[in-house]
Amino acid sequence: MRTRTAIIALTLGAMAFSSLTACTGGTAEKSGGGGETGGATIGTTPTSLAGTEPSAFSTPPAATASSAVDIRSVDLANTTWMYSFLGRELPYEVTLVNGEATKNPGEFSSSFKLGQVVYGDVDGDGDEDAVAQLNGATPEGGRGFWYIWIADVSGAVQLKYPIAETSCYALVLPPEITDGAINLTEYLHIPGVDDEIPCSEPGTGLKKRTITVITDSTGSTDGSGPEMWPVQTAPVVAWGGMCPGPANPDATPGLVDLWASPSKTAQVAATTEQDGVIFEQIDSPLVEREGWSLVGFRIFGVKSDLGGKDMACAWAPK
């Protein structure tokens, strides 16, 4: 196992391991641009529910001239971020100065450093956006989260939902951005399989996902207007943010109707007619939504990088 791991590590190279600096609170070099390799896009035709109108997000919007901010002119190293502890708690503000910040100085202080920044059009509107890593560290350890920044007419808007985590047990390669999609590659430590691999080396659990961003107003419950949501388009349609994680190892047989975001106009992730299981998730204030629950699910017979055994998340009406 250690020989295989060493080969994987050598293949990834120094750029890949820069993502692991969150384990010690370090920071990686800032990247100059997005990737160019392919991946599935939002154009994938979803499964439709009987009597349900086709998803409003089945195809990306056509690129048009825009007055959105130039995302590269936004100094992410000197701006205020939202950071969610463990990727599950309600976010709090972190104001970076020259790429760094400290909260609550003293014995229980937290430090933050800007990691890599990758640019590209993540929502298919023709404007460049950004996917950036914010590393947080405490005396007990560190975690880095990848966040999406959207170029908007009002400025750069950060989505509060992290899409991936870099920690001692999860390595994320720098995202590759194609037109309207973020392609993520992760190496996860699998419990019971990778226990002998140190956290400074990648695990054997390869996981690839493709994510986009949709704008939707029908899920709004407070009249605040349109909201932006990260949505996964491959290997299955699902929630694009991080899953909180199963509350227990047992699954509930049978699927319910699930959507990729908390709106019935979003893409359908699963239906009761499909064969699969549901996983209750750990309590997560970040994804609490009136009238909706975020659940884990697995559709049987769907091939994926982890052999169809990896869990995705989606939204079920309460």
CSV table of C-alpha atoms in Angstrom, one decimal:
chain,number,residue,atom,x,y,z
A,1,MET,CA,0.0,0.0,0.0
A,2,ARG,CA,2.8,2.4,0.9
A,3,THR,CA,4.5,1.7,-2.5
A,4,ARG,CA,1.3,2.5,-4.4
A,5,THR,CA,0.8,5.7,-2.3
A,6,ALA,CA,4.4,6.8,-3.1
A,7,ILE,CA,3.7,6.4,-6.8
A,8,ILE,CA,0.5,8.4,-6.6
A,9,ALA,CA,2.4,11.1,-4.7
A,10,LEU,CA,5.1,11.3,-7.2
A,11,THR,CA,2.6,11.6,-10.0
A,12,LEU,CA,0.7,14.4,-8.4
A,13,GLY,CA,3.9,16.5,-8.0
A,14,ALA,CA,4.6,19.5,-5.9
A,15,MET,CA,1.6,21.5,-7.2
A,16,ALA,CA,-0.8,18.9,-5.8
A,17,PHE,CA,0.7,18.9,-2.4
A,18,SER,CA,0.5,22.6,-2.1
A,19,SER,CA,-3.2,22.0,-1.3
A,20,LEU,CA,-2.2,20.1,1.8
A,21,THR,CA,-0.8,23.2,3.5
A,22,ALA,CA,-4.0,23.6,5.4
A,23,CYS,CA,-2.9,20.8,7.7
A,24,THR,CA,-0.4,23.2,9.2
A,25,GLY,CA,-2.2,26.4,8.4
A,26,GLY,CA,0.1,27.2,5.5
A,27,THR,CA,-0.7,28.8,2.1
A,28,ALA,CA,0.0,27.9,-1.5
A,29,GLU,CA,1.1,30.0,-4.4
A,30,LYS,CA,-1.7,31.8,-6.2
A,31,SER,CA,-2.5,30.3,-9.6
A,32,GLY,CA,-2.8,32.4,-12.7
A,33,GLY,CA,-5.7,30.7,-14.4
A,34,GLY,CA,-8.2,27.9,-14.9
A,35,GLY,CA,-7.7,24.5,-16.5
A,36,GLU,CA,-8.7,23.6,-20.0
A,37,THR,CA,-9.5,19.9,-19.7
A,38,GLY,CA,-13.0,18.7,-20.3
A,39,GLY,CA,-15.8,17.6,-18.0
A,40,ALA,CA,-19.6,17.2,-18.0
A,41,THR,CA,-21.6,20.4,-18.1
A,42,ILE,CA,-25.0,21.4,-17.0
A,43,GLY,CA,-26.3,20.4,-20.5
A,44,THR,CA,-26.7,16.9,-19.3
A,45,THR,CA,-30.4,15.9,-19.6
A,46,PRO,CA,-31.8,15.2,-16.1
A,47,THR,CA,-34.4,12.6,-15.2
A,48,SER,CA,-37.8,14.3,-15.1
A,49,LEU,CA,-40.6,13.7,-12.6
A,50,ALA,CA,-44.0,12.9,-14.1
A,51,GLY,CA,-45.9,16.1,-14.3
A,52,THR,CA,-42.9,18.3,-13.5
A,53,GLU,CA,-41.8,21.0,-16.0
A,54,PRO,CA,-38.3,20.5,-17.4
A,55,SER,CA,-35.5,22.0,-15.3
A,56,ALA,CA,-34.9,25.7,-15.9
A,57,PHE,CA,-31.2,24.9,-15.6
A,58,SER,CA,-30.8,22.0,-18.1
A,59,THR,CA,-28.7,24.2,-20.3
A,60,PRO,CA,-26.2,27.0,-19.5
A,61,PRO,CA,-27.2,30.5,-20.4
A,62,ALA,CA,-25.7,31.8,-23.6
A,63,ALA,CA,-22.6,34.0,-23.2
A,64,THR,CA,-23.5,37.7,-23.6
A,65,ALA,CA,-21.9,41.0,-23.1
A,66,SER,CA,-21.9,41.9,-19.4
A,67,SER,CA,-21.2,44.7,-17.1
A,68,ALA,CA,-20.0,42.4,-14.3
A,69,VAL,CA,-16.9,43.2,-12.4
A,70,ASP,CA,-13.6,42.0,-13.7
A,71,ILE,CA,-12.9,39.3,-11.1
A,72,ARG,CA,-9.1,39.6,-11.6
A,73,SER,CA,-9.3,43.2,-10.4
A,74,VAL,CA,-10.8,42.0,-7.1
A,75,ASP,CA,-8.1,41.7,-4.5
A,76,LEU,CA,-9.1,38.5,-2.7
A,77,ALA,CA,-6.1,38.8,-0.4
A,78,ASN,CA,-7.5,42.1,1.0
A,79,THR,CA,-11.2,41.5,1.3
A,80,THR,CA,-13.7,40.0,3.7
A,81,TRP,CA,-14.6,36.3,3.4
A,82,MET,CA,-17.2,34.0,4.9
A,83,TYR,CA,-15.6,31.0,6.6
A,84,SER,CA,-17.6,28.0,7.9
A,85,PHE,CA,-16.0,26.0,10.7
A,86,LEU,CA,-15.8,22.4,9.7
A,87,GLY,CA,-17.7,23.3,6.6
A,88,ARG,CA,-20.9,22.8,8.5
A,89,GLU,CA,-21.4,25.7,10.8
A,90,LEU,CA,-22.9,29.1,10.0
A,91,PRO,CA,-20.2,31.2,8.4
A,92,TYR,CA,-18.4,34.1,10.1
A,93,GLU,CA,-16.5,36.9,8.6
A,94,VAL,CA,-12.8,36.8,8.1
A,95,THR,CA,-11.1,40.0,6.8
A,96,LEU,CA,-7.8,39.2,5.1
A,97,VAL,CA,-5.0,41.7,5.0
A,98,ASN,CA,-2.2,40.8,2.6
A,99,GLY,CA,-3.6,37.3,2.5
A,100,GLU,CA,-3.7,36.7,6.2
A,101,ALA,CA,-5.9,37.1,9.3
A,102,THR,CA,-6.1,36.2,12.9
A,103,LYS,CA,-9.3,35.7,15.0
A,104,ASN,CA,-9.4,35.8,18.8
A,105,PRO,CA,-5.7,36.2,19.4
A,106,GLY,CA,-4.5,34.0,22.3
A,107,GLU,CA,-4.6,30.4,23.3
A,108,PHE,CA,-7.6,29.6,21.2
A,109,SER,CA,-6.8,31.8,18.2
A,110,SER,CA,-7.5,30.9,14.6
A,111,SER,CA,-5.3,32.0,11.8
A,112,PHE,CA,-6.3,32.2,8.1
A,113,LYS,CA,-4.3,32.4,4.9
A,114,LEU,CA,-5.3,32.7,1.3
A,115,GLY,CA,-4.3,29.7,-0.8
A,116,GLN,CA,-4.6,29.1,-4.5
A,117,VAL,CA,-6.9,31.1,-6.8
A,118,VAL,CA,-8.1,29.7,-10.1
A,119,TYR,CA,-10.0,31.8,-12.6
A,120,GLY,CA,-12.6,30.8,-15.2
A,121,ASP,CA,-16.3,31.0,-16.1
A,122,VAL,CA,-18.0,28.7,-13.6
A,123,ASP,CA,-21.7,29.5,-14.4
A,124,GLY,CA,-21.7,29.8,-18.1
A,125,ASP,CA,-22.5,33.5,-18.4
A,126,GLY,CA,-19.4,34.4,-20.3
A,127,ASP,CA,-17.7,36.2,-17.4
A,128,GLU,CA,-14.7,35.0,-15.5
A,129,ASP,CA,-15.3,33.9,-11.9
A,130,ALA,CA,-12.9,32.5,-9.3
A,131,VAL,CA,-12.5,29.4,-7.2
A,132,ALA,CA,-10.2,30.1,-4.2
A,133,GLN,CA,-8.9,28.3,-1.2
A,134,LEU,CA,-9.0,29.8,2.3
A,135,ASN,CA,-6.9,27.9,4.8
A,136,GLY,CA,-7.9,28.0,8.5
A,137,ALA,CA,-5.7,26.7,11.4
A,138,THR,CA,-6.2,26.4,15.1
A,139,PRO,CA,-3.8,24.8,17.7
A,140,GLU,CA,-5.6,21.5,17.1
A,141,GLY,CA,-5.1,21.4,13.4
A,142,GLY,CA,-6.1,23.0,10.1
A,143,ARG,CA,-8.6,22.8,7.3
A,144,GLY,CA,-8.8,24.6,4.0
A,145,PHE,CA,-12.0,25.1,2.1
A,146,TRP,CA,-12.5,25.9,-1.6
A,147,TYR,CA,-15.1,28.7,-2.2
A,148,ILE,CA,-16.7,30.1,-5.3
A,149,TRP,CA,-16.6,33.8,-6.1
A,150,ILE,CA,-19.0,35.0,-8.8
A,151,ALA,CA,-18.4,38.1,-10.9
A,152,ASP,CA,-21.6,40.2,-10.6
A,153,VAL,CA,-22.7,43.6,-11.6
A,154,SER,CA,-22.6,44.6,-8.0
A,155,GLY,CA,-19.1,43.2,-7.4
A,156,ALA,CA,-17.6,39.8,-6.5
A,157,VAL,CA,-20.1,37.6,-4.6
A,158,GLN,CA,-18.8,34.7,-2.5
A,159,LEU,CA,-21.0,31.6,-2.2
A,160,LYS,CA,-21.1,30.7,1.5
A,161,TYR,CA,-21.1,27.0,0.7
A,162,PRO,CA,-17.6,25.4,0.4
A,163,ILE,CA,-17.4,22.9,-2.5
A,164,ALA,CA,-14.3,20.9,-1.3
A,165,GLU,CA,-12.1,20.5,1.8
A,166,THR,CA,-8.4,20.1,2.0
A,167,SER,CA,-7.2,18.5,5.3
A,168,CYS,CA,-5.0,15.8,6.6
A,169,TYR,CA,-7.3,13.2,5.1
A,170,ALA,CA,-8.4,14.9,1.9
A,171,LEU,CA,-6.3,16.3,-0.9
A,172,VAL,CA,-7.9,18.5,-3.6
A,173,LEU,CA,-6.0,19.2,-6.8
A,174,PRO,CA,-6.3,22.8,-8.1
A,175,PRO,CA,-9.8,22.9,-9.8
A,176,GLU,CA,-9.9,23.0,-13.6
A,177,ILE,CA,-12.5,25.4,-14.9
A,178,THR,CA,-14.1,24.9,-18.3
A,179,ASP,CA,-16.9,27.1,-19.7
A,180,GLY,CA,-19.6,26.8,-17.1
A,181,ALA,CA,-18.1,24.0,-15.0
A,182,ILE,CA,-15.7,23.4,-12.2
A,183,ASN,CA,-13.9,20.0,-12.4
A,184,LEU,CA,-12.7,18.7,-9.1
A,185,THR,CA,-10.3,15.8,-8.4
A,186,GLU,CA,-9.9,14.6,-4.8
A,187,TYR,CA,-7.9,11.9,-3.1
A,188,LEU,CA,-9.5,10.8,0.1
A,189,HIS,CA,-8.3,8.6,2.9
A,190,ILE,CA,-10.5,5.5,3.1
A,191,PRO,CA,-11.0,4.3,6.8
A,192,GLY,CA,-9.7,0.8,7.2
A,193,VAL,CA,-7.8,0.9,3.9
A,194,ASP,CA,-5.6,3.9,4.2
A,195,ASP,CA,-5.0,3.9,7.9
A,196,GLU,CA,-1.2,3.4,7.5
A,197,ILE,CA,-0.8,6.3,5.0
A,198,PRO,CA,0.2,9.5,6.8
A,199,CYS,CA,-2.0,12.5,6.3
A,200,SER,CA,0.8,14.3,4.4
A,201,GLU,CA,0.2,11.8,1.6
A,202,PRO,CA,-2.8,11.3,-0.6
A,203,GLY,CA,-5.3,8.5,0.1
A,204,THR,CA,-6.3,5.9,-2.4
A,205,GLY,CA,-9.9,7.1,-2.7
A,206,LEU,CA,-10.0,9.0,-6.1
A,207,LYS,CA,-13.2,11.1,-6.5
A,208,LYS,CA,-14.0,13.3,-9.4
A,209,ARG,CA,-16.9,15.8,-9.6
A,210,THR,CA,-18.2,18.5,-11.9
A,211,ILE,CA,-20.0,21.5,-10.4
A,212,THR,CA,-21.7,24.6,-11.8
A,213,VAL,CA,-23.6,27.5,-10.3
A,214,ILE,CA,-27.2,28.2,-10.9
A,215,THR,CA,-29.4,31.2,-10.0
A,216,ASP,CA,-32.9,30.6,-8.7
A,217,SER,CA,-35.5,32.7,-6.9
A,218,THR,CA,-38.3,30.1,-6.5
A,219,GLY,CA,-36.6,28.5,-3.4
A,220,SER,CA,-36.5,31.9,-1.6
A,221,THR,CA,-38.6,31.9,1.6
A,222,ASP,CA,-38.0,35.4,2.7
A,223,GLY,CA,-38.5,37.4,-0.4
A,224,SER,CA,-34.8,38.2,-0.7
A,225,GLY,CA,-34.8,37.5,-4.4
A,226,PRO,CA,-32.6,35.2,-6.5
A,227,GLU,CA,-30.0,33.0,-4.8
A,228,MET,CA,-27.0,31.3,-6.2
A,229,TRP,CA,-26.4,27.6,-5.5
A,230,PRO,CA,-23.5,25.2,-6.3
A,231,VAL,CA,-24.9,22.2,-8.2
A,232,GLN,CA,-23.1,19.0,-9.2
A,233,THR,CA,-23.7,17.7,-12.7
A,234,ALA,CA,-21.4,14.6,-12.8
A,235,PRO,CA,-21.0,11.8,-12.0
A,236,VAL,CA,-24.6,12.2,-10.9
A,237,VAL,CA,-26.8,15.3,-10.5
A,238,ALA,CA,-26.6,16.4,-6.9
A,239,TRP,CA,-25.9,19.2,-4.4
A,240,GLY,CA,-22.6,20.9,-5.3
A,241,GLY,CA,-21.6,21.9,-1.9
A,242,MET,CA,-20.0,19.7,0.7
A,243,CYS,CA,-22.1,16.9,2.3
A,244,PRO,CA,-22.1,17.2,6.1
A,245,GLY,CA,-21.5,13.5,6.4
A,246,PRO,CA,-23.7,10.5,7.5
A,247,ALA,CA,-25.1,10.7,11.0
A,248,ASN,CA,-24.7,7.0,11.3
A,249,PRO,CA,-23.3,4.2,9.1
A,250,ASP,CA,-26.7,2.7,8.4
A,251,ALA,CA,-28.7,3.7,5.3
A,252,THR,CA,-32.5,3.7,4.8
A,253,PRO,CA,-33.6,1.6,1.8
A,254,GLY,CA,-35.5,3.3,-1.0
A,255,LEU,CA,-35.1,6.7,-2.6
A,256,VAL,CA,-37.4,9.8,-2.4
A,257,ASP,CA,-37.8,12.6,-4.8
A,258,LEU,CA,-34.6,14.7,-4.6
A,259,TRP,CA,-33.5,18.0,-6.2
A,260,ALA,CA,-30.0,19.4,-6.7
A,261,SER,CA,-30.9,22.6,-4.8
A,262,PRO,CA,-33.8,23.5,-2.5
A,263,SER,CA,-36.3,24.3,-5.4
A,264,LYS,CA,-38.5,22.1,-7.5
A,265,THR,CA,-37.4,24.0,-10.6
A,266,ALA,CA,-33.9,22.7,-10.1
A,267,GLN,CA,-32.5,19.6,-11.7
A,268,VAL,CA,-33.9,16.3,-10.4
A,269,ALA,CA,-31.3,14.3,-8.6
A,270,ALA,CA,-33.3,11.1,-7.8
A,271,THR,CA,-36.9,9.8,-7.9
A,272,THR,CA,-38.8,7.2,-6.0
A,273,GLU,CA,-38.8,5.1,-9.1
A,274,GLN,CA,-35.0,4.5,-8.9
A,275,ASP,CA,-33.3,1.9,-6.8
A,276,GLY,CA,-31.0,3.2,-4.0
A,277,VAL,CA,-30.6,4.3,-0.4
A,278,ILE,CA,-30.8,7.4,1.8
A,279,PHE,CA,-28.3,8.5,4.5
A,280,GLU,CA,-29.4,10.9,7.2
A,281,GLN,CA,-26.8,13.7,7.6
A,282,ILE,CA,-25.0,15.2,10.6
A,283,ASP,CA,-26.8,18.4,11.8
A,284,SER,CA,-25.4,21.3,9.8
A,285,PRO,CA,-26.7,24.8,10.5
A,286,LEU,CA,-25.0,25.9,7.2
A,287,VAL,CA,-27.5,23.9,5.1
A,288,GLU,CA,-30.6,24.3,7.2
A,289,ARG,CA,-33.4,25.4,4.9
A,290,GLU,CA,-37.1,26.0,5.8
A,291,GLY,CA,-39.2,23.3,4.2
A,292,TRP,CA,-36.2,21.3,3.0
A,293,SER,CA,-33.7,18.7,4.3
A,294,LEU,CA,-30.3,17.9,2.8
A,295,VAL,CA,-29.8,14.1,2.7
A,296,GLY,CA,-27.2,11.7,1.4
A,297,PHE,CA,-28.1,9.3,-1.3
A,298,ARG,CA,-26.7,6.5,-3.5
A,299,ILE,CA,-28.3,5.3,-6.7
A,300,PHE,CA,-27.6,1.6,-7.3
A,301,GLY,CA,-26.0,0.7,-10.7
A,302,VAL,CA,-24.4,4.1,-11.2
A,303,LYS,CA,-20.7,3.8,-12.0
A,304,SER,CA,-18.3,6.3,-10.3
A,305,ASP,CA,-14.7,6.7,-9.4
A,306,LEU,CA,-15.2,5.0,-6.1
A,307,GLY,CA,-17.1,2.1,-7.7
A,308,GLY,CA,-20.5,3.5,-7.1
A,309,LYS,CA,-20.0,3.4,-3.3
A,310,ASP,CA,-19.6,7.1,-2.8
A,311,MET,CA,-22.4,9.2,-1.4
A,312,ALA,CA,-23.8,12.3,-2.9
A,313,CYS,CA,-26.2,14.8,-1.3
A,314,ALA,CA,-29.5,16.4,-2.5
A,315,TRP,CA,-32.5,18.2,-1.2
A,316,ALA,CA,-35.8,16.6,-0.1
A,317,PRO,CA,-39.0,18.5,0.7
A,318,LYS,CA,-40.0,18.1,4.4
